[in-house]
Short mmCIF file of C-alpha atoms and ligand atoms in Angstrom, two decimals:
data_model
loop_
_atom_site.label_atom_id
_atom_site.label_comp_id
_atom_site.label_asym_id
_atom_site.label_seq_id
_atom_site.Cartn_x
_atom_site.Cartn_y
_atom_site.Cartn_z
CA UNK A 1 -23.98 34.39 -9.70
CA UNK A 2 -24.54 33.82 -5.96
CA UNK A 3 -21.90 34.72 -3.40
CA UNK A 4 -22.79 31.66 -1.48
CA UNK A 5 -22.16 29.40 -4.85
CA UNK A 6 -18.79 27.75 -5.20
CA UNK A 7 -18.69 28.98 -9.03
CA UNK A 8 -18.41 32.39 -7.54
CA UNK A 9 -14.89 31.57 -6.83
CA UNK A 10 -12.66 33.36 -9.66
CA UNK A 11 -11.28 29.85 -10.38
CA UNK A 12 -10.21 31.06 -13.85
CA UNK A 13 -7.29 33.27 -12.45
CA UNK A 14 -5.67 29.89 -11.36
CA UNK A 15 -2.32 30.29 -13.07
CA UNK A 16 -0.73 26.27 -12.38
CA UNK A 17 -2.53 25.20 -15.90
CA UNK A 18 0.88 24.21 -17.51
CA UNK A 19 2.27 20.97 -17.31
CA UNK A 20 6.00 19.89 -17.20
CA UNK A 21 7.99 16.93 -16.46
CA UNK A 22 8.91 17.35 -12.56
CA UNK A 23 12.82 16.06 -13.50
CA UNK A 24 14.42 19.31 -14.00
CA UNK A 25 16.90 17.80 -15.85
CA UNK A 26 14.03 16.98 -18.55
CA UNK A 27 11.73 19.69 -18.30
CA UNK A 28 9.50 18.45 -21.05
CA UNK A 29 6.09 20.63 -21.79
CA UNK A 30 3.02 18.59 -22.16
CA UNK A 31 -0.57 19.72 -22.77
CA UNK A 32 -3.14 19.51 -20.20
CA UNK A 33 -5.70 17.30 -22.61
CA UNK A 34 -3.56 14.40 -22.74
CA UNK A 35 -4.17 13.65 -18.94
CA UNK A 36 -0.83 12.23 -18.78
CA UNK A 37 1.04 11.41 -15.07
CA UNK A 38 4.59 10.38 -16.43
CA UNK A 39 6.74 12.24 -19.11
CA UNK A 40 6.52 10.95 -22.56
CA UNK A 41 10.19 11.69 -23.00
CA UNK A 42 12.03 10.34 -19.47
CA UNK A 43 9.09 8.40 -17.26
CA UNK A 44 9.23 10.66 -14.86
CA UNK A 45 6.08 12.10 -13.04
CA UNK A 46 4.94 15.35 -14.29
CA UNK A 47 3.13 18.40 -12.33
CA UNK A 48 1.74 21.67 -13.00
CA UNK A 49 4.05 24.59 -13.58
CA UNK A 50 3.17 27.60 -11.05
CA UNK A 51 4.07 31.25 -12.58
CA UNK A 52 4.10 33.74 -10.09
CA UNK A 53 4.65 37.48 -10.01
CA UNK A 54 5.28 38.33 -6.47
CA UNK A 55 3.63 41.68 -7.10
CA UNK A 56 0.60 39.91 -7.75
CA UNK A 57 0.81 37.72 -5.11
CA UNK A 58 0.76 40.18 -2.14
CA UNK A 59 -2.88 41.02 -2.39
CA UNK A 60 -3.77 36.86 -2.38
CA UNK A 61 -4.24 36.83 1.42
CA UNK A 62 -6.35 39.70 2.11
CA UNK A 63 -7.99 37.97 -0.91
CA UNK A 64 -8.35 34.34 0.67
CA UNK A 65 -9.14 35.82 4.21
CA UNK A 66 -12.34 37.53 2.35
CA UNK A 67 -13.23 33.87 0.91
CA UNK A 68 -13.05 31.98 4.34
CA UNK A 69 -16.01 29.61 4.38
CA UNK A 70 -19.22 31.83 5.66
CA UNK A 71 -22.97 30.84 6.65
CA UNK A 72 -22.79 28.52 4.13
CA UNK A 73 -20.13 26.12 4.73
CA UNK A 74 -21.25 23.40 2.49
CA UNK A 75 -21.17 25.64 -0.54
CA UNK A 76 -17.81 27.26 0.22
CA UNK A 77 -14.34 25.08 -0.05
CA UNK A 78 -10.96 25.28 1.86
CA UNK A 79 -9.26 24.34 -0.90
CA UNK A 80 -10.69 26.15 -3.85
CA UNK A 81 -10.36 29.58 -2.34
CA UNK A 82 -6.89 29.59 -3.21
CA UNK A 83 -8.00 29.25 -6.74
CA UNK A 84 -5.09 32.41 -7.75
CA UNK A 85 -2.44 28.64 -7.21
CA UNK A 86 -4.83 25.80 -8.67
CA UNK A 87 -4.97 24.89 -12.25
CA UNK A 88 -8.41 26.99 -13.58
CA UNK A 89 -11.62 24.83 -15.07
CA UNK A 90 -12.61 24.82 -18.21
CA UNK A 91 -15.77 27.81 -18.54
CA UNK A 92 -18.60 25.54 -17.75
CA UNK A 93 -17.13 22.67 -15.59
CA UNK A 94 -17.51 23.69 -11.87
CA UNK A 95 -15.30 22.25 -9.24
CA UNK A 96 -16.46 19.22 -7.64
CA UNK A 97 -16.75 19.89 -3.94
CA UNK A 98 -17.24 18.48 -0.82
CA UNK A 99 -16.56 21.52 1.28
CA UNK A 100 -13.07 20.28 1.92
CA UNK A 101 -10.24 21.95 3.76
CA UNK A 102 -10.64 24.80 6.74
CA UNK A 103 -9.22 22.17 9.17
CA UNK A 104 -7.97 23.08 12.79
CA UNK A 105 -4.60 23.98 13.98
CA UNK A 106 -4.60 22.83 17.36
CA UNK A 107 -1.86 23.78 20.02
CA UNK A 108 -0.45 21.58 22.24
CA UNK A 109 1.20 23.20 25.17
CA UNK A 110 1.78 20.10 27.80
CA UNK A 111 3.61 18.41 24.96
CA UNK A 112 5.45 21.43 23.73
CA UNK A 113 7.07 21.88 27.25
CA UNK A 114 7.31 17.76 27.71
CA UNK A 115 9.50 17.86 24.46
CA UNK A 116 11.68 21.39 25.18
CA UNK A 117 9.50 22.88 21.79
CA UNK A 118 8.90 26.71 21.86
CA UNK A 119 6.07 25.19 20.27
CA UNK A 120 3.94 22.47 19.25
CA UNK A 121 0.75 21.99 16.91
CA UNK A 122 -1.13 19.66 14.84
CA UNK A 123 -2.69 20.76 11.88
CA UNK A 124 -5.34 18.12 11.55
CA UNK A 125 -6.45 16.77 8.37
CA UNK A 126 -7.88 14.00 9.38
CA UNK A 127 -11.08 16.40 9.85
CA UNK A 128 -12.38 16.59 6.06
CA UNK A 129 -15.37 15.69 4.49
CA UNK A 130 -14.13 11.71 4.55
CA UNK A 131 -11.73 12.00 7.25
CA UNK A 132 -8.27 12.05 5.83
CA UNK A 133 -5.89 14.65 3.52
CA UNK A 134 -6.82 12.96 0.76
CA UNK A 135 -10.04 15.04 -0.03
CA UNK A 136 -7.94 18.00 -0.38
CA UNK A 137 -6.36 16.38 -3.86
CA UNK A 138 -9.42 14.45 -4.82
CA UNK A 139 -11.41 18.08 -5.22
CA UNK A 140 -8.89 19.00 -7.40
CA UNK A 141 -8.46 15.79 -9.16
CA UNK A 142 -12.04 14.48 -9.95
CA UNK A 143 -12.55 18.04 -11.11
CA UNK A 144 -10.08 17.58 -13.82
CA UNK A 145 -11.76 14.18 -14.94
CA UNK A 146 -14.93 16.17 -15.30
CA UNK A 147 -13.62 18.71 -17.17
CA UNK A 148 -11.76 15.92 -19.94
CA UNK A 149 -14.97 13.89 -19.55
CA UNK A 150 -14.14 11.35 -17.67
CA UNK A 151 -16.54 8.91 -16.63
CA UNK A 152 -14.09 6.03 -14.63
CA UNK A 153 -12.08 7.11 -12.00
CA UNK A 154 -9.65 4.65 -10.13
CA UNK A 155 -7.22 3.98 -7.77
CA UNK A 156 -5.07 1.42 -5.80
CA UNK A 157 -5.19 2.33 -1.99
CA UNK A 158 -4.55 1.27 1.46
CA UNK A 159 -7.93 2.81 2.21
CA UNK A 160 -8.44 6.47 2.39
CA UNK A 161 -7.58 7.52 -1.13
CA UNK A 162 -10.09 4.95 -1.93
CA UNK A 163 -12.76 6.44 0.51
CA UNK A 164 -11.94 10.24 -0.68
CA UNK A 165 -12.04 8.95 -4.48
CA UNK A 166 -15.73 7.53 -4.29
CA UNK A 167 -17.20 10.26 -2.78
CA UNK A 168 -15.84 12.85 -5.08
CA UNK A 169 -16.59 10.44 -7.71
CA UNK A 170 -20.09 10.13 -6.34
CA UNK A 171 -20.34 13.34 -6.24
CA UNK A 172 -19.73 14.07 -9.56
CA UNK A 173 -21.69 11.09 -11.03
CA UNK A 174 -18.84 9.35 -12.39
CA UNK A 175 -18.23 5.54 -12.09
CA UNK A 176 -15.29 4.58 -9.15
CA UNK A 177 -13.04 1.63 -9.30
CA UNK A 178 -10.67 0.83 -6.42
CA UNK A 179 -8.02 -1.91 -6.16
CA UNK A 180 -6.93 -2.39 -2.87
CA UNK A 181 -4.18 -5.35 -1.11
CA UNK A 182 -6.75 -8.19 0.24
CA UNK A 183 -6.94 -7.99 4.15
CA UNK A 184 -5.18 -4.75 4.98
CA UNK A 185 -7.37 -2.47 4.70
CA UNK A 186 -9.75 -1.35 7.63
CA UNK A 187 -13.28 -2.03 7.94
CA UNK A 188 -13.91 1.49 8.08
CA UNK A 189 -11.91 2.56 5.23
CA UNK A 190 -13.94 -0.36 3.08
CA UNK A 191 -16.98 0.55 4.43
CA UNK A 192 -16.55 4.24 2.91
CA UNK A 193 -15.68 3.31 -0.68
CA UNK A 194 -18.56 0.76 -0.61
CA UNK A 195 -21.49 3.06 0.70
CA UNK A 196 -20.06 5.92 -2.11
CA UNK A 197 -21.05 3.37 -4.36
CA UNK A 198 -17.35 1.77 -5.81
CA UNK A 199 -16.53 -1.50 -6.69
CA UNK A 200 -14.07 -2.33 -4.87
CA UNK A 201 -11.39 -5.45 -6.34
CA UNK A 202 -8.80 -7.20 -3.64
CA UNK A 203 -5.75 -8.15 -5.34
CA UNK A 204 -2.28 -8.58 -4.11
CA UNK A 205 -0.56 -8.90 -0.66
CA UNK A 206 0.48 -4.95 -0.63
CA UNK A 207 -0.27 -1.56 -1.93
CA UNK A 208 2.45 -1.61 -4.30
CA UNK A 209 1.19 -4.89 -6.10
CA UNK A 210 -2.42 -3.39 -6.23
CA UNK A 211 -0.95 -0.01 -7.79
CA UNK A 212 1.63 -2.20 -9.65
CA UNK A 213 -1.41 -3.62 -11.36
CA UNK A 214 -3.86 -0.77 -11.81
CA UNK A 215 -1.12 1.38 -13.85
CA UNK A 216 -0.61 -1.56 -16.54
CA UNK A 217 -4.15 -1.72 -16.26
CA UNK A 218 -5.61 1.75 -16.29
CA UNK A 219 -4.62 2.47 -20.21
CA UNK A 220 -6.14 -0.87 -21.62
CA UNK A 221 -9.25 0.17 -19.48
CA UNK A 222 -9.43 3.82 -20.04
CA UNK A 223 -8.97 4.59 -16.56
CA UNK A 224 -8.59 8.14 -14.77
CA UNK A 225 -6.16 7.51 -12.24
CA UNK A 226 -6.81 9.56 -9.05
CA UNK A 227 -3.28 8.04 -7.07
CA UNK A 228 -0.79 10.62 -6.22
CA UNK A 229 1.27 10.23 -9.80
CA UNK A 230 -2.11 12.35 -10.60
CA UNK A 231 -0.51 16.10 -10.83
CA UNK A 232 -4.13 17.48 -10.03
CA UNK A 233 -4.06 15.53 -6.70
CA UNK A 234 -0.83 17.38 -5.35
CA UNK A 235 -2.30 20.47 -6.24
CA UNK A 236 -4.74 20.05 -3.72
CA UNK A 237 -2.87 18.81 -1.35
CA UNK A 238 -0.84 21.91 -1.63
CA UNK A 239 -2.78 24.17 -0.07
CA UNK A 240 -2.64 22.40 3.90
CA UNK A 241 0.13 24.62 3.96
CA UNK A 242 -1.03 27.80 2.76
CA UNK A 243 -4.05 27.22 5.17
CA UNK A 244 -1.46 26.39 7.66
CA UNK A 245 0.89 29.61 7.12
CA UNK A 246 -2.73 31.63 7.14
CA UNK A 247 -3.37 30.33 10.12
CA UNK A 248 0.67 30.98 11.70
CA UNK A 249 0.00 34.83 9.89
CA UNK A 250 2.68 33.52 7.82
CA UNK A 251 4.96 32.49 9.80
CA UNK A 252 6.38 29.56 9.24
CA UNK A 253 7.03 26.87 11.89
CA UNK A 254 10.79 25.83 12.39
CA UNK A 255 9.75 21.98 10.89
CA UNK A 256 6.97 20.42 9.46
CA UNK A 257 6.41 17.15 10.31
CA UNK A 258 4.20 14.47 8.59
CA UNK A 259 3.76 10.83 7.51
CA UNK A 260 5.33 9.09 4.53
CA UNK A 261 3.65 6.24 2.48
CA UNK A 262 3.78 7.19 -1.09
CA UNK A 263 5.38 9.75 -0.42
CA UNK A 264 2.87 11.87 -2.57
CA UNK A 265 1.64 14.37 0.34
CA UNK A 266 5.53 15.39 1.63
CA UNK A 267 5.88 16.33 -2.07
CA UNK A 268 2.76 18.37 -2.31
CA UNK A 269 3.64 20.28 0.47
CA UNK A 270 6.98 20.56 -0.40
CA UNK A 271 5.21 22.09 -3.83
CA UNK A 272 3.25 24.85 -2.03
CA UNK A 273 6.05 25.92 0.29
CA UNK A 274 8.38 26.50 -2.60
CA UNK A 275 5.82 28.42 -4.48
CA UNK A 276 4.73 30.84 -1.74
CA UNK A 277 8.28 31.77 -1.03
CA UNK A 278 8.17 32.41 -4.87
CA UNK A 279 5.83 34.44 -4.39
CA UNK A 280 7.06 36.49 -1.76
CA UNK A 281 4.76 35.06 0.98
CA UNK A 282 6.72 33.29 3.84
CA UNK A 283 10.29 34.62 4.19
CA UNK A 284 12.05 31.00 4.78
CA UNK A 285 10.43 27.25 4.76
CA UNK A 286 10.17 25.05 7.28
CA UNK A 287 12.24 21.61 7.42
CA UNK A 288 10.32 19.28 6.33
CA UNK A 289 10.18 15.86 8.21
CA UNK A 290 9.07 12.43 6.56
CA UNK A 291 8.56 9.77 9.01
CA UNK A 292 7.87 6.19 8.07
CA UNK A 293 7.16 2.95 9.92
CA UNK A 294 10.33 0.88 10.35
CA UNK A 295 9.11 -2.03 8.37
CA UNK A 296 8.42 0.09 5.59
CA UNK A 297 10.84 2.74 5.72
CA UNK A 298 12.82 2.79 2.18
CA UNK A 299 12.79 6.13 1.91
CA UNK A 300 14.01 7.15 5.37
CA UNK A 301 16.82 4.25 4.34
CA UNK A 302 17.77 6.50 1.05
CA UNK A 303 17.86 9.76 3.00
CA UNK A 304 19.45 8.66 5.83
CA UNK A 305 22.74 6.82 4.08
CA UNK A 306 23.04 9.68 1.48
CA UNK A 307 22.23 7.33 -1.43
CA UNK A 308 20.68 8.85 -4.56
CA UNK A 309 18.33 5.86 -5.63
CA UNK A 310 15.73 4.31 -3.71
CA UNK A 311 15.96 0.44 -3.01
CA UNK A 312 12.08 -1.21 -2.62
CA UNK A 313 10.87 -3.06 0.30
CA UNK A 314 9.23 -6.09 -0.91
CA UNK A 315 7.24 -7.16 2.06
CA UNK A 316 6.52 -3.53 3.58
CA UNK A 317 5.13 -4.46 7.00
CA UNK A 318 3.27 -2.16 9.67
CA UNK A 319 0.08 -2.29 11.86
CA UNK A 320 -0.31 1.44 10.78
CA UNK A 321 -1.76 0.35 7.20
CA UNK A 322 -2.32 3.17 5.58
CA UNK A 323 1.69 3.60 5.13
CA UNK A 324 2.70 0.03 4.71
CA UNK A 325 4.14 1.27 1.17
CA UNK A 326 7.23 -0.11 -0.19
CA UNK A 327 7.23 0.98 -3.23
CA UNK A 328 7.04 5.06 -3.36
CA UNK A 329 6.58 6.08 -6.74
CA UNK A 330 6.75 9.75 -5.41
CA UNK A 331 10.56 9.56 -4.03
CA UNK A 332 12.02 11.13 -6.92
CA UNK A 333 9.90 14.63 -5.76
CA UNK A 334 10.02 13.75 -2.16
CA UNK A 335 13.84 13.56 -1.97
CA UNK A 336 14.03 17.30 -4.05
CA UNK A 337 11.35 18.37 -1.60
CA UNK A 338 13.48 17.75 1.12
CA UNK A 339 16.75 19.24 -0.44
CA UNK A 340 14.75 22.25 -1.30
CA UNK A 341 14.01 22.28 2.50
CA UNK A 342 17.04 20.82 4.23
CA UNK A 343 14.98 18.22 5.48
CA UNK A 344 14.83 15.38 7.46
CA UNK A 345 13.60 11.81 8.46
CA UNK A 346 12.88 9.43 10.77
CA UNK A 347 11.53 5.45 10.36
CA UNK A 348 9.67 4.72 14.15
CA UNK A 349 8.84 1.15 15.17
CA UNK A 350 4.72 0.27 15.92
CA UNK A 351 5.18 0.28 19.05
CA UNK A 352 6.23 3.95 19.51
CA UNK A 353 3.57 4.88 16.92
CA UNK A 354 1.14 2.86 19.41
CA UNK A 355 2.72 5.36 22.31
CA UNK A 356 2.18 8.54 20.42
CA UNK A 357 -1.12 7.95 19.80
CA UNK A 358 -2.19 6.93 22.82
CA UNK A 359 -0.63 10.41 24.48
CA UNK A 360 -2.61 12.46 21.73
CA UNK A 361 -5.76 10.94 22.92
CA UNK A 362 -4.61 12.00 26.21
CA UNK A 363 -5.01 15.43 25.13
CA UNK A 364 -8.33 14.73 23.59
CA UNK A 365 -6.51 14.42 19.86
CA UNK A 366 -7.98 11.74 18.52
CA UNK A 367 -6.32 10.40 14.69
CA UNK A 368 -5.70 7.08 12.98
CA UNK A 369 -2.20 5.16 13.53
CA UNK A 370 -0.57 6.13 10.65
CA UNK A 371 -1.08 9.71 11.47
CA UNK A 372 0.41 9.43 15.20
CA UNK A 373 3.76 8.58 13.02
CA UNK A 374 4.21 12.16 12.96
CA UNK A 375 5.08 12.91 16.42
CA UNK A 376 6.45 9.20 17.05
CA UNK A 377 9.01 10.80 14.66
CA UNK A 378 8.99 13.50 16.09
CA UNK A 379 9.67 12.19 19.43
CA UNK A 380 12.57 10.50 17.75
CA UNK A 381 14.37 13.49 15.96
CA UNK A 382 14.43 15.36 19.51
CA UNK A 383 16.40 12.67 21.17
CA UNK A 384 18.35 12.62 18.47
CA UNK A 385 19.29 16.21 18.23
CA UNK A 386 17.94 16.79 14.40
CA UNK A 387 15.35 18.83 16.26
CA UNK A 388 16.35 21.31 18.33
CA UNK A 389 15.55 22.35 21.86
CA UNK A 390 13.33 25.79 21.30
CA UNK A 391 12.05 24.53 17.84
CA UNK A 392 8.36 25.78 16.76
CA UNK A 393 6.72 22.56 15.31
CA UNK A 394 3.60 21.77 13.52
CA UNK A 395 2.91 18.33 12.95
CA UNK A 396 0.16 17.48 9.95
CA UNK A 397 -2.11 14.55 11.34
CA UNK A 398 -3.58 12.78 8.05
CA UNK A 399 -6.33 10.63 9.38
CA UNK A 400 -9.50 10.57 11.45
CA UNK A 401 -9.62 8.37 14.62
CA UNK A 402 -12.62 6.26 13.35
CA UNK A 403 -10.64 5.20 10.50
CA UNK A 404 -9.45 2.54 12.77
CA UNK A 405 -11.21 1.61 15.54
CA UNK A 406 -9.79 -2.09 15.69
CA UNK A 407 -6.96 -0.89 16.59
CA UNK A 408 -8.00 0.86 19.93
CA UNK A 409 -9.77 -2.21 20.93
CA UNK A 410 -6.58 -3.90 19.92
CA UNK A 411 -4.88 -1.51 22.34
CA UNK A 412 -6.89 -1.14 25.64
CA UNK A 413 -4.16 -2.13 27.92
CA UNK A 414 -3.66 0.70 30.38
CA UNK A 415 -6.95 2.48 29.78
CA UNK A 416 -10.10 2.23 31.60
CA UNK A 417 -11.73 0.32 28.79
CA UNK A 418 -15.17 -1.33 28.83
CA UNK A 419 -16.21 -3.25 31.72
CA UNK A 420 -19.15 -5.19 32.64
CA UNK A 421 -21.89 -4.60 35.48
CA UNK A 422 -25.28 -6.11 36.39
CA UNK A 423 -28.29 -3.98 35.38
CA UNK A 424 -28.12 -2.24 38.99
CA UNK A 425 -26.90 0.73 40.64
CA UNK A 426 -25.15 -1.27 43.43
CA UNK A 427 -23.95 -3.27 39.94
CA UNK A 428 -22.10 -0.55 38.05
CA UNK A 429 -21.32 0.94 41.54
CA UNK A 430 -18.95 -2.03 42.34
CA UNK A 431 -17.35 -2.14 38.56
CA UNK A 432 -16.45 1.51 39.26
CA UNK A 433 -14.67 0.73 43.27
CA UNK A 434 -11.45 1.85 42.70
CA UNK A 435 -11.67 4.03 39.61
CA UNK A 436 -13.70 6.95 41.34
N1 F0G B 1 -1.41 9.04 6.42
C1 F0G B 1 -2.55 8.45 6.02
C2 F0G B 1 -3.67 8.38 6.99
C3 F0G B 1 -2.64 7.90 4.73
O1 F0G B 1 -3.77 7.33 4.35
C4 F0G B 1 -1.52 7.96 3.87
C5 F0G B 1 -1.57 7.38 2.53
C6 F0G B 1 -0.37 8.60 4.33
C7 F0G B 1 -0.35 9.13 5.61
C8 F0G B 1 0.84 8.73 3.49
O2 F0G B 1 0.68 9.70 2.50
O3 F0G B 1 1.17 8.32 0.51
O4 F0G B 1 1.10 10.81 0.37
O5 F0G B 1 2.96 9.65 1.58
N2 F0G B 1 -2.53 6.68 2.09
C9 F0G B 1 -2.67 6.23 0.72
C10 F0G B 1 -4.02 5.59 0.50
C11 F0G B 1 -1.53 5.48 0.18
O6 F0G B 1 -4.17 4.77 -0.40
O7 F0G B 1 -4.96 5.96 1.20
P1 F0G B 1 1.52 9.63 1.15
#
């Protein structure tokens, strides 16, 4: 077997193959082959069961560090070189792979002094194979179809789950099938899941309707659901942070910062923080910070006023699409998540998502709306006091810039911007007077 092939990766050490009910007050086993999300017993979603024997566990990043992607990028993946905490394939059924993960942590001084932060970086997930976080599950998750021989994979989406899912599907030679809320999803994002090849069905005002839908539909239909009720998706996901603590030499940031829709990515993380203090890894976690748009902010509601259950926004409403979500069906693991981490949240209206992004590109940070959420939030929980002066802070941007390029031509006020000049040198001359 080559070094350079990603079946060289000792995938079968993986030791999250077990699944259980995420409720702890269930706890019900289930096997693997069923492919089941939700517990048989209770309804809630279910996940894979992590043993670890921090004796093991201390040679895994000397380990990873000798895996980190070579010569050969495309054959190597960011994700599946922490194979010791993914569930293992089946002998035979290689990982599908995109040559996802390895994304930059980027440090951002100016704004770490601007905001009183010891200090402040993004760990950028937008940059993967389709240009969001979601690639990071969908290696994990398509592989798992493969393996119980699968051959339709769907989901409902606001766009990039839809994008990641038909390449990996693609990629695998499986069929895709994406339901998505008519008119709210960006060209771009479209564009994506139609050139991988999906068919692609509009139904319902929102998200939640589309996913709503797709779940009633998906066992008449035989479907293989690749949303974030998908276990296999979060374990994916997981491993942004063990990346991220790799590349902190594991040590952790004060708070981790990211966007909620969901609410399926806060809970992966949440996941793979708990587990590597399990296994003797990081000495403490980070806080973890959720931060949702105002108009679509139930969960930041629920957190914020102490209540237990979470109360549905019907008409979810945002110009950042990707988390106009009203419905999480990841809160129950979200809100543990952020008990596990003393956590926190903050709901931020468009127009200081509009701000934050525009001071990222500022710095030459380029990322789609939703993702600027994260230090709109962020911005927020400093004035506020929940973050304190002296804080170290990473902030996880989920989404590429070109995701959504309406909405920078939607927001050119203040910015140089295009401009118009007859097919001369004294032309573009005098559309530059002033400017240089
Ligand atoms: N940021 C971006 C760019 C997203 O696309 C999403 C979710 C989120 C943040 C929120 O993550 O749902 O795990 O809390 N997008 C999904 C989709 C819903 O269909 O692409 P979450």
């Amino acid at each position: 077997m080559s070094e350079q092939s990603t079946d060289a990766i000792p995938a079968a050490r993986g030791a999250a193959n077990r699944l259980r009910c995420s409720d702890p007050s269930c706890g019900t086993w289930l096997s693997r082959e069923e492919g089941r999300y939700s517990c048989p017993r209770c309804g809630q979603l279910v996940e894979l069961v992590l043993e670890v024997d921090p004796e093991v566990a201390r040679a895994w990043p000397t380990r990873w560090r000798g895996r980190l992607p070579g010569r050969d990028a495309s054959s190597r993946s960011g994700v599946w070189r922490f194979s010791e905490l993914l569930p293992s394939t089946p002998p035979g059924v290689a990982p599908v792979t995109l040559g996802e993960g390895g994304t930059p942590l980027v440090e951002l001084p100016q704004l770490a002094e601007e905001l009183q932060l010891e200090s402040l970086a993004v760990k950028h997930l937008g940059v993967n194979p389709t240009g969001s976080f979601k690639d990071l599950g969908m290696t994990v998750c398509v592989t798992e179809a493969r393996a119980l021989r699968r051959d339709v994979v769907a989901c409902a989406s606001t766009g990039n789950t839809s994008a990641s899912m038909a390449a990996y599907a693609a990629r695998a030679g499986m069929r895709a099938l994406v339901l998505v809320p008519e008119g709210q999803v960006t060209a771009a994002k479209l564009a994506q899941a139609l050139d991988f090849g999906a068919v692609v069905v509009q139904a319902g005002d929102t998200f939640d309707e589309a996913f709503g839908l797709l779940r009633q539909l998906a066992p008449r239909l035989n479907l293989y659901l690749a949303n974030s009720i998908n276990p296999f998706r979060l374990e994916g996901q997981k491993t942004a942070v063990v990346e991220l603590m790799e590349q902190l030499d594991w040590r952790p940031p004060d708070y981790l910062i990211l966007p909620g829709g969901n609410l399926g990515n806060v809970s992966a993380l949440g996941k793979g923080l708990s587990e590597l203090a399990e296994a003797g890894l990081v000495a403490k976690l980070p806080h973890l910070g959720v931060v949702q748009a105002e108009g679509a902010s139930p969960f930041h509601r629920m957190w914020s006023s102490g209540a237990e259950e979470l109360v549905p926004e019907d008409h979810p409403e945002t110009r950042a699409t990707a988390i106009r979500i009203g419905r999480p069906a990841n809160w129950p693991r979200a809100l543990r998540a952020l008990l596990r981490t003393r956590g926190l949240t903050a709901a931020v209206s468009d127009s200081e998502i509009e701000t934050a992004k525009r001071r990222l590109a500022e710095l030459g940070v380029g990322c789609e709306p939703a993702s600027a959420a994260s230090l709109a939030g962020l911005r927020r929980m400093r004035r506020s006091g929940q973050v304190p002066a002296g804080a170290r802070v990473v902030l996880v941007l989920t989404g590429h810039q070109l995701k959504d390029t309406a909405y920078v031509e939607e927001h050119l006020a203040g910015l140089p911007g295009i401009r118009r000049a007859e097919p001369t040198m004294e032309g573009v001359e005098r559309t530059l007077r002033g400017w240089l």
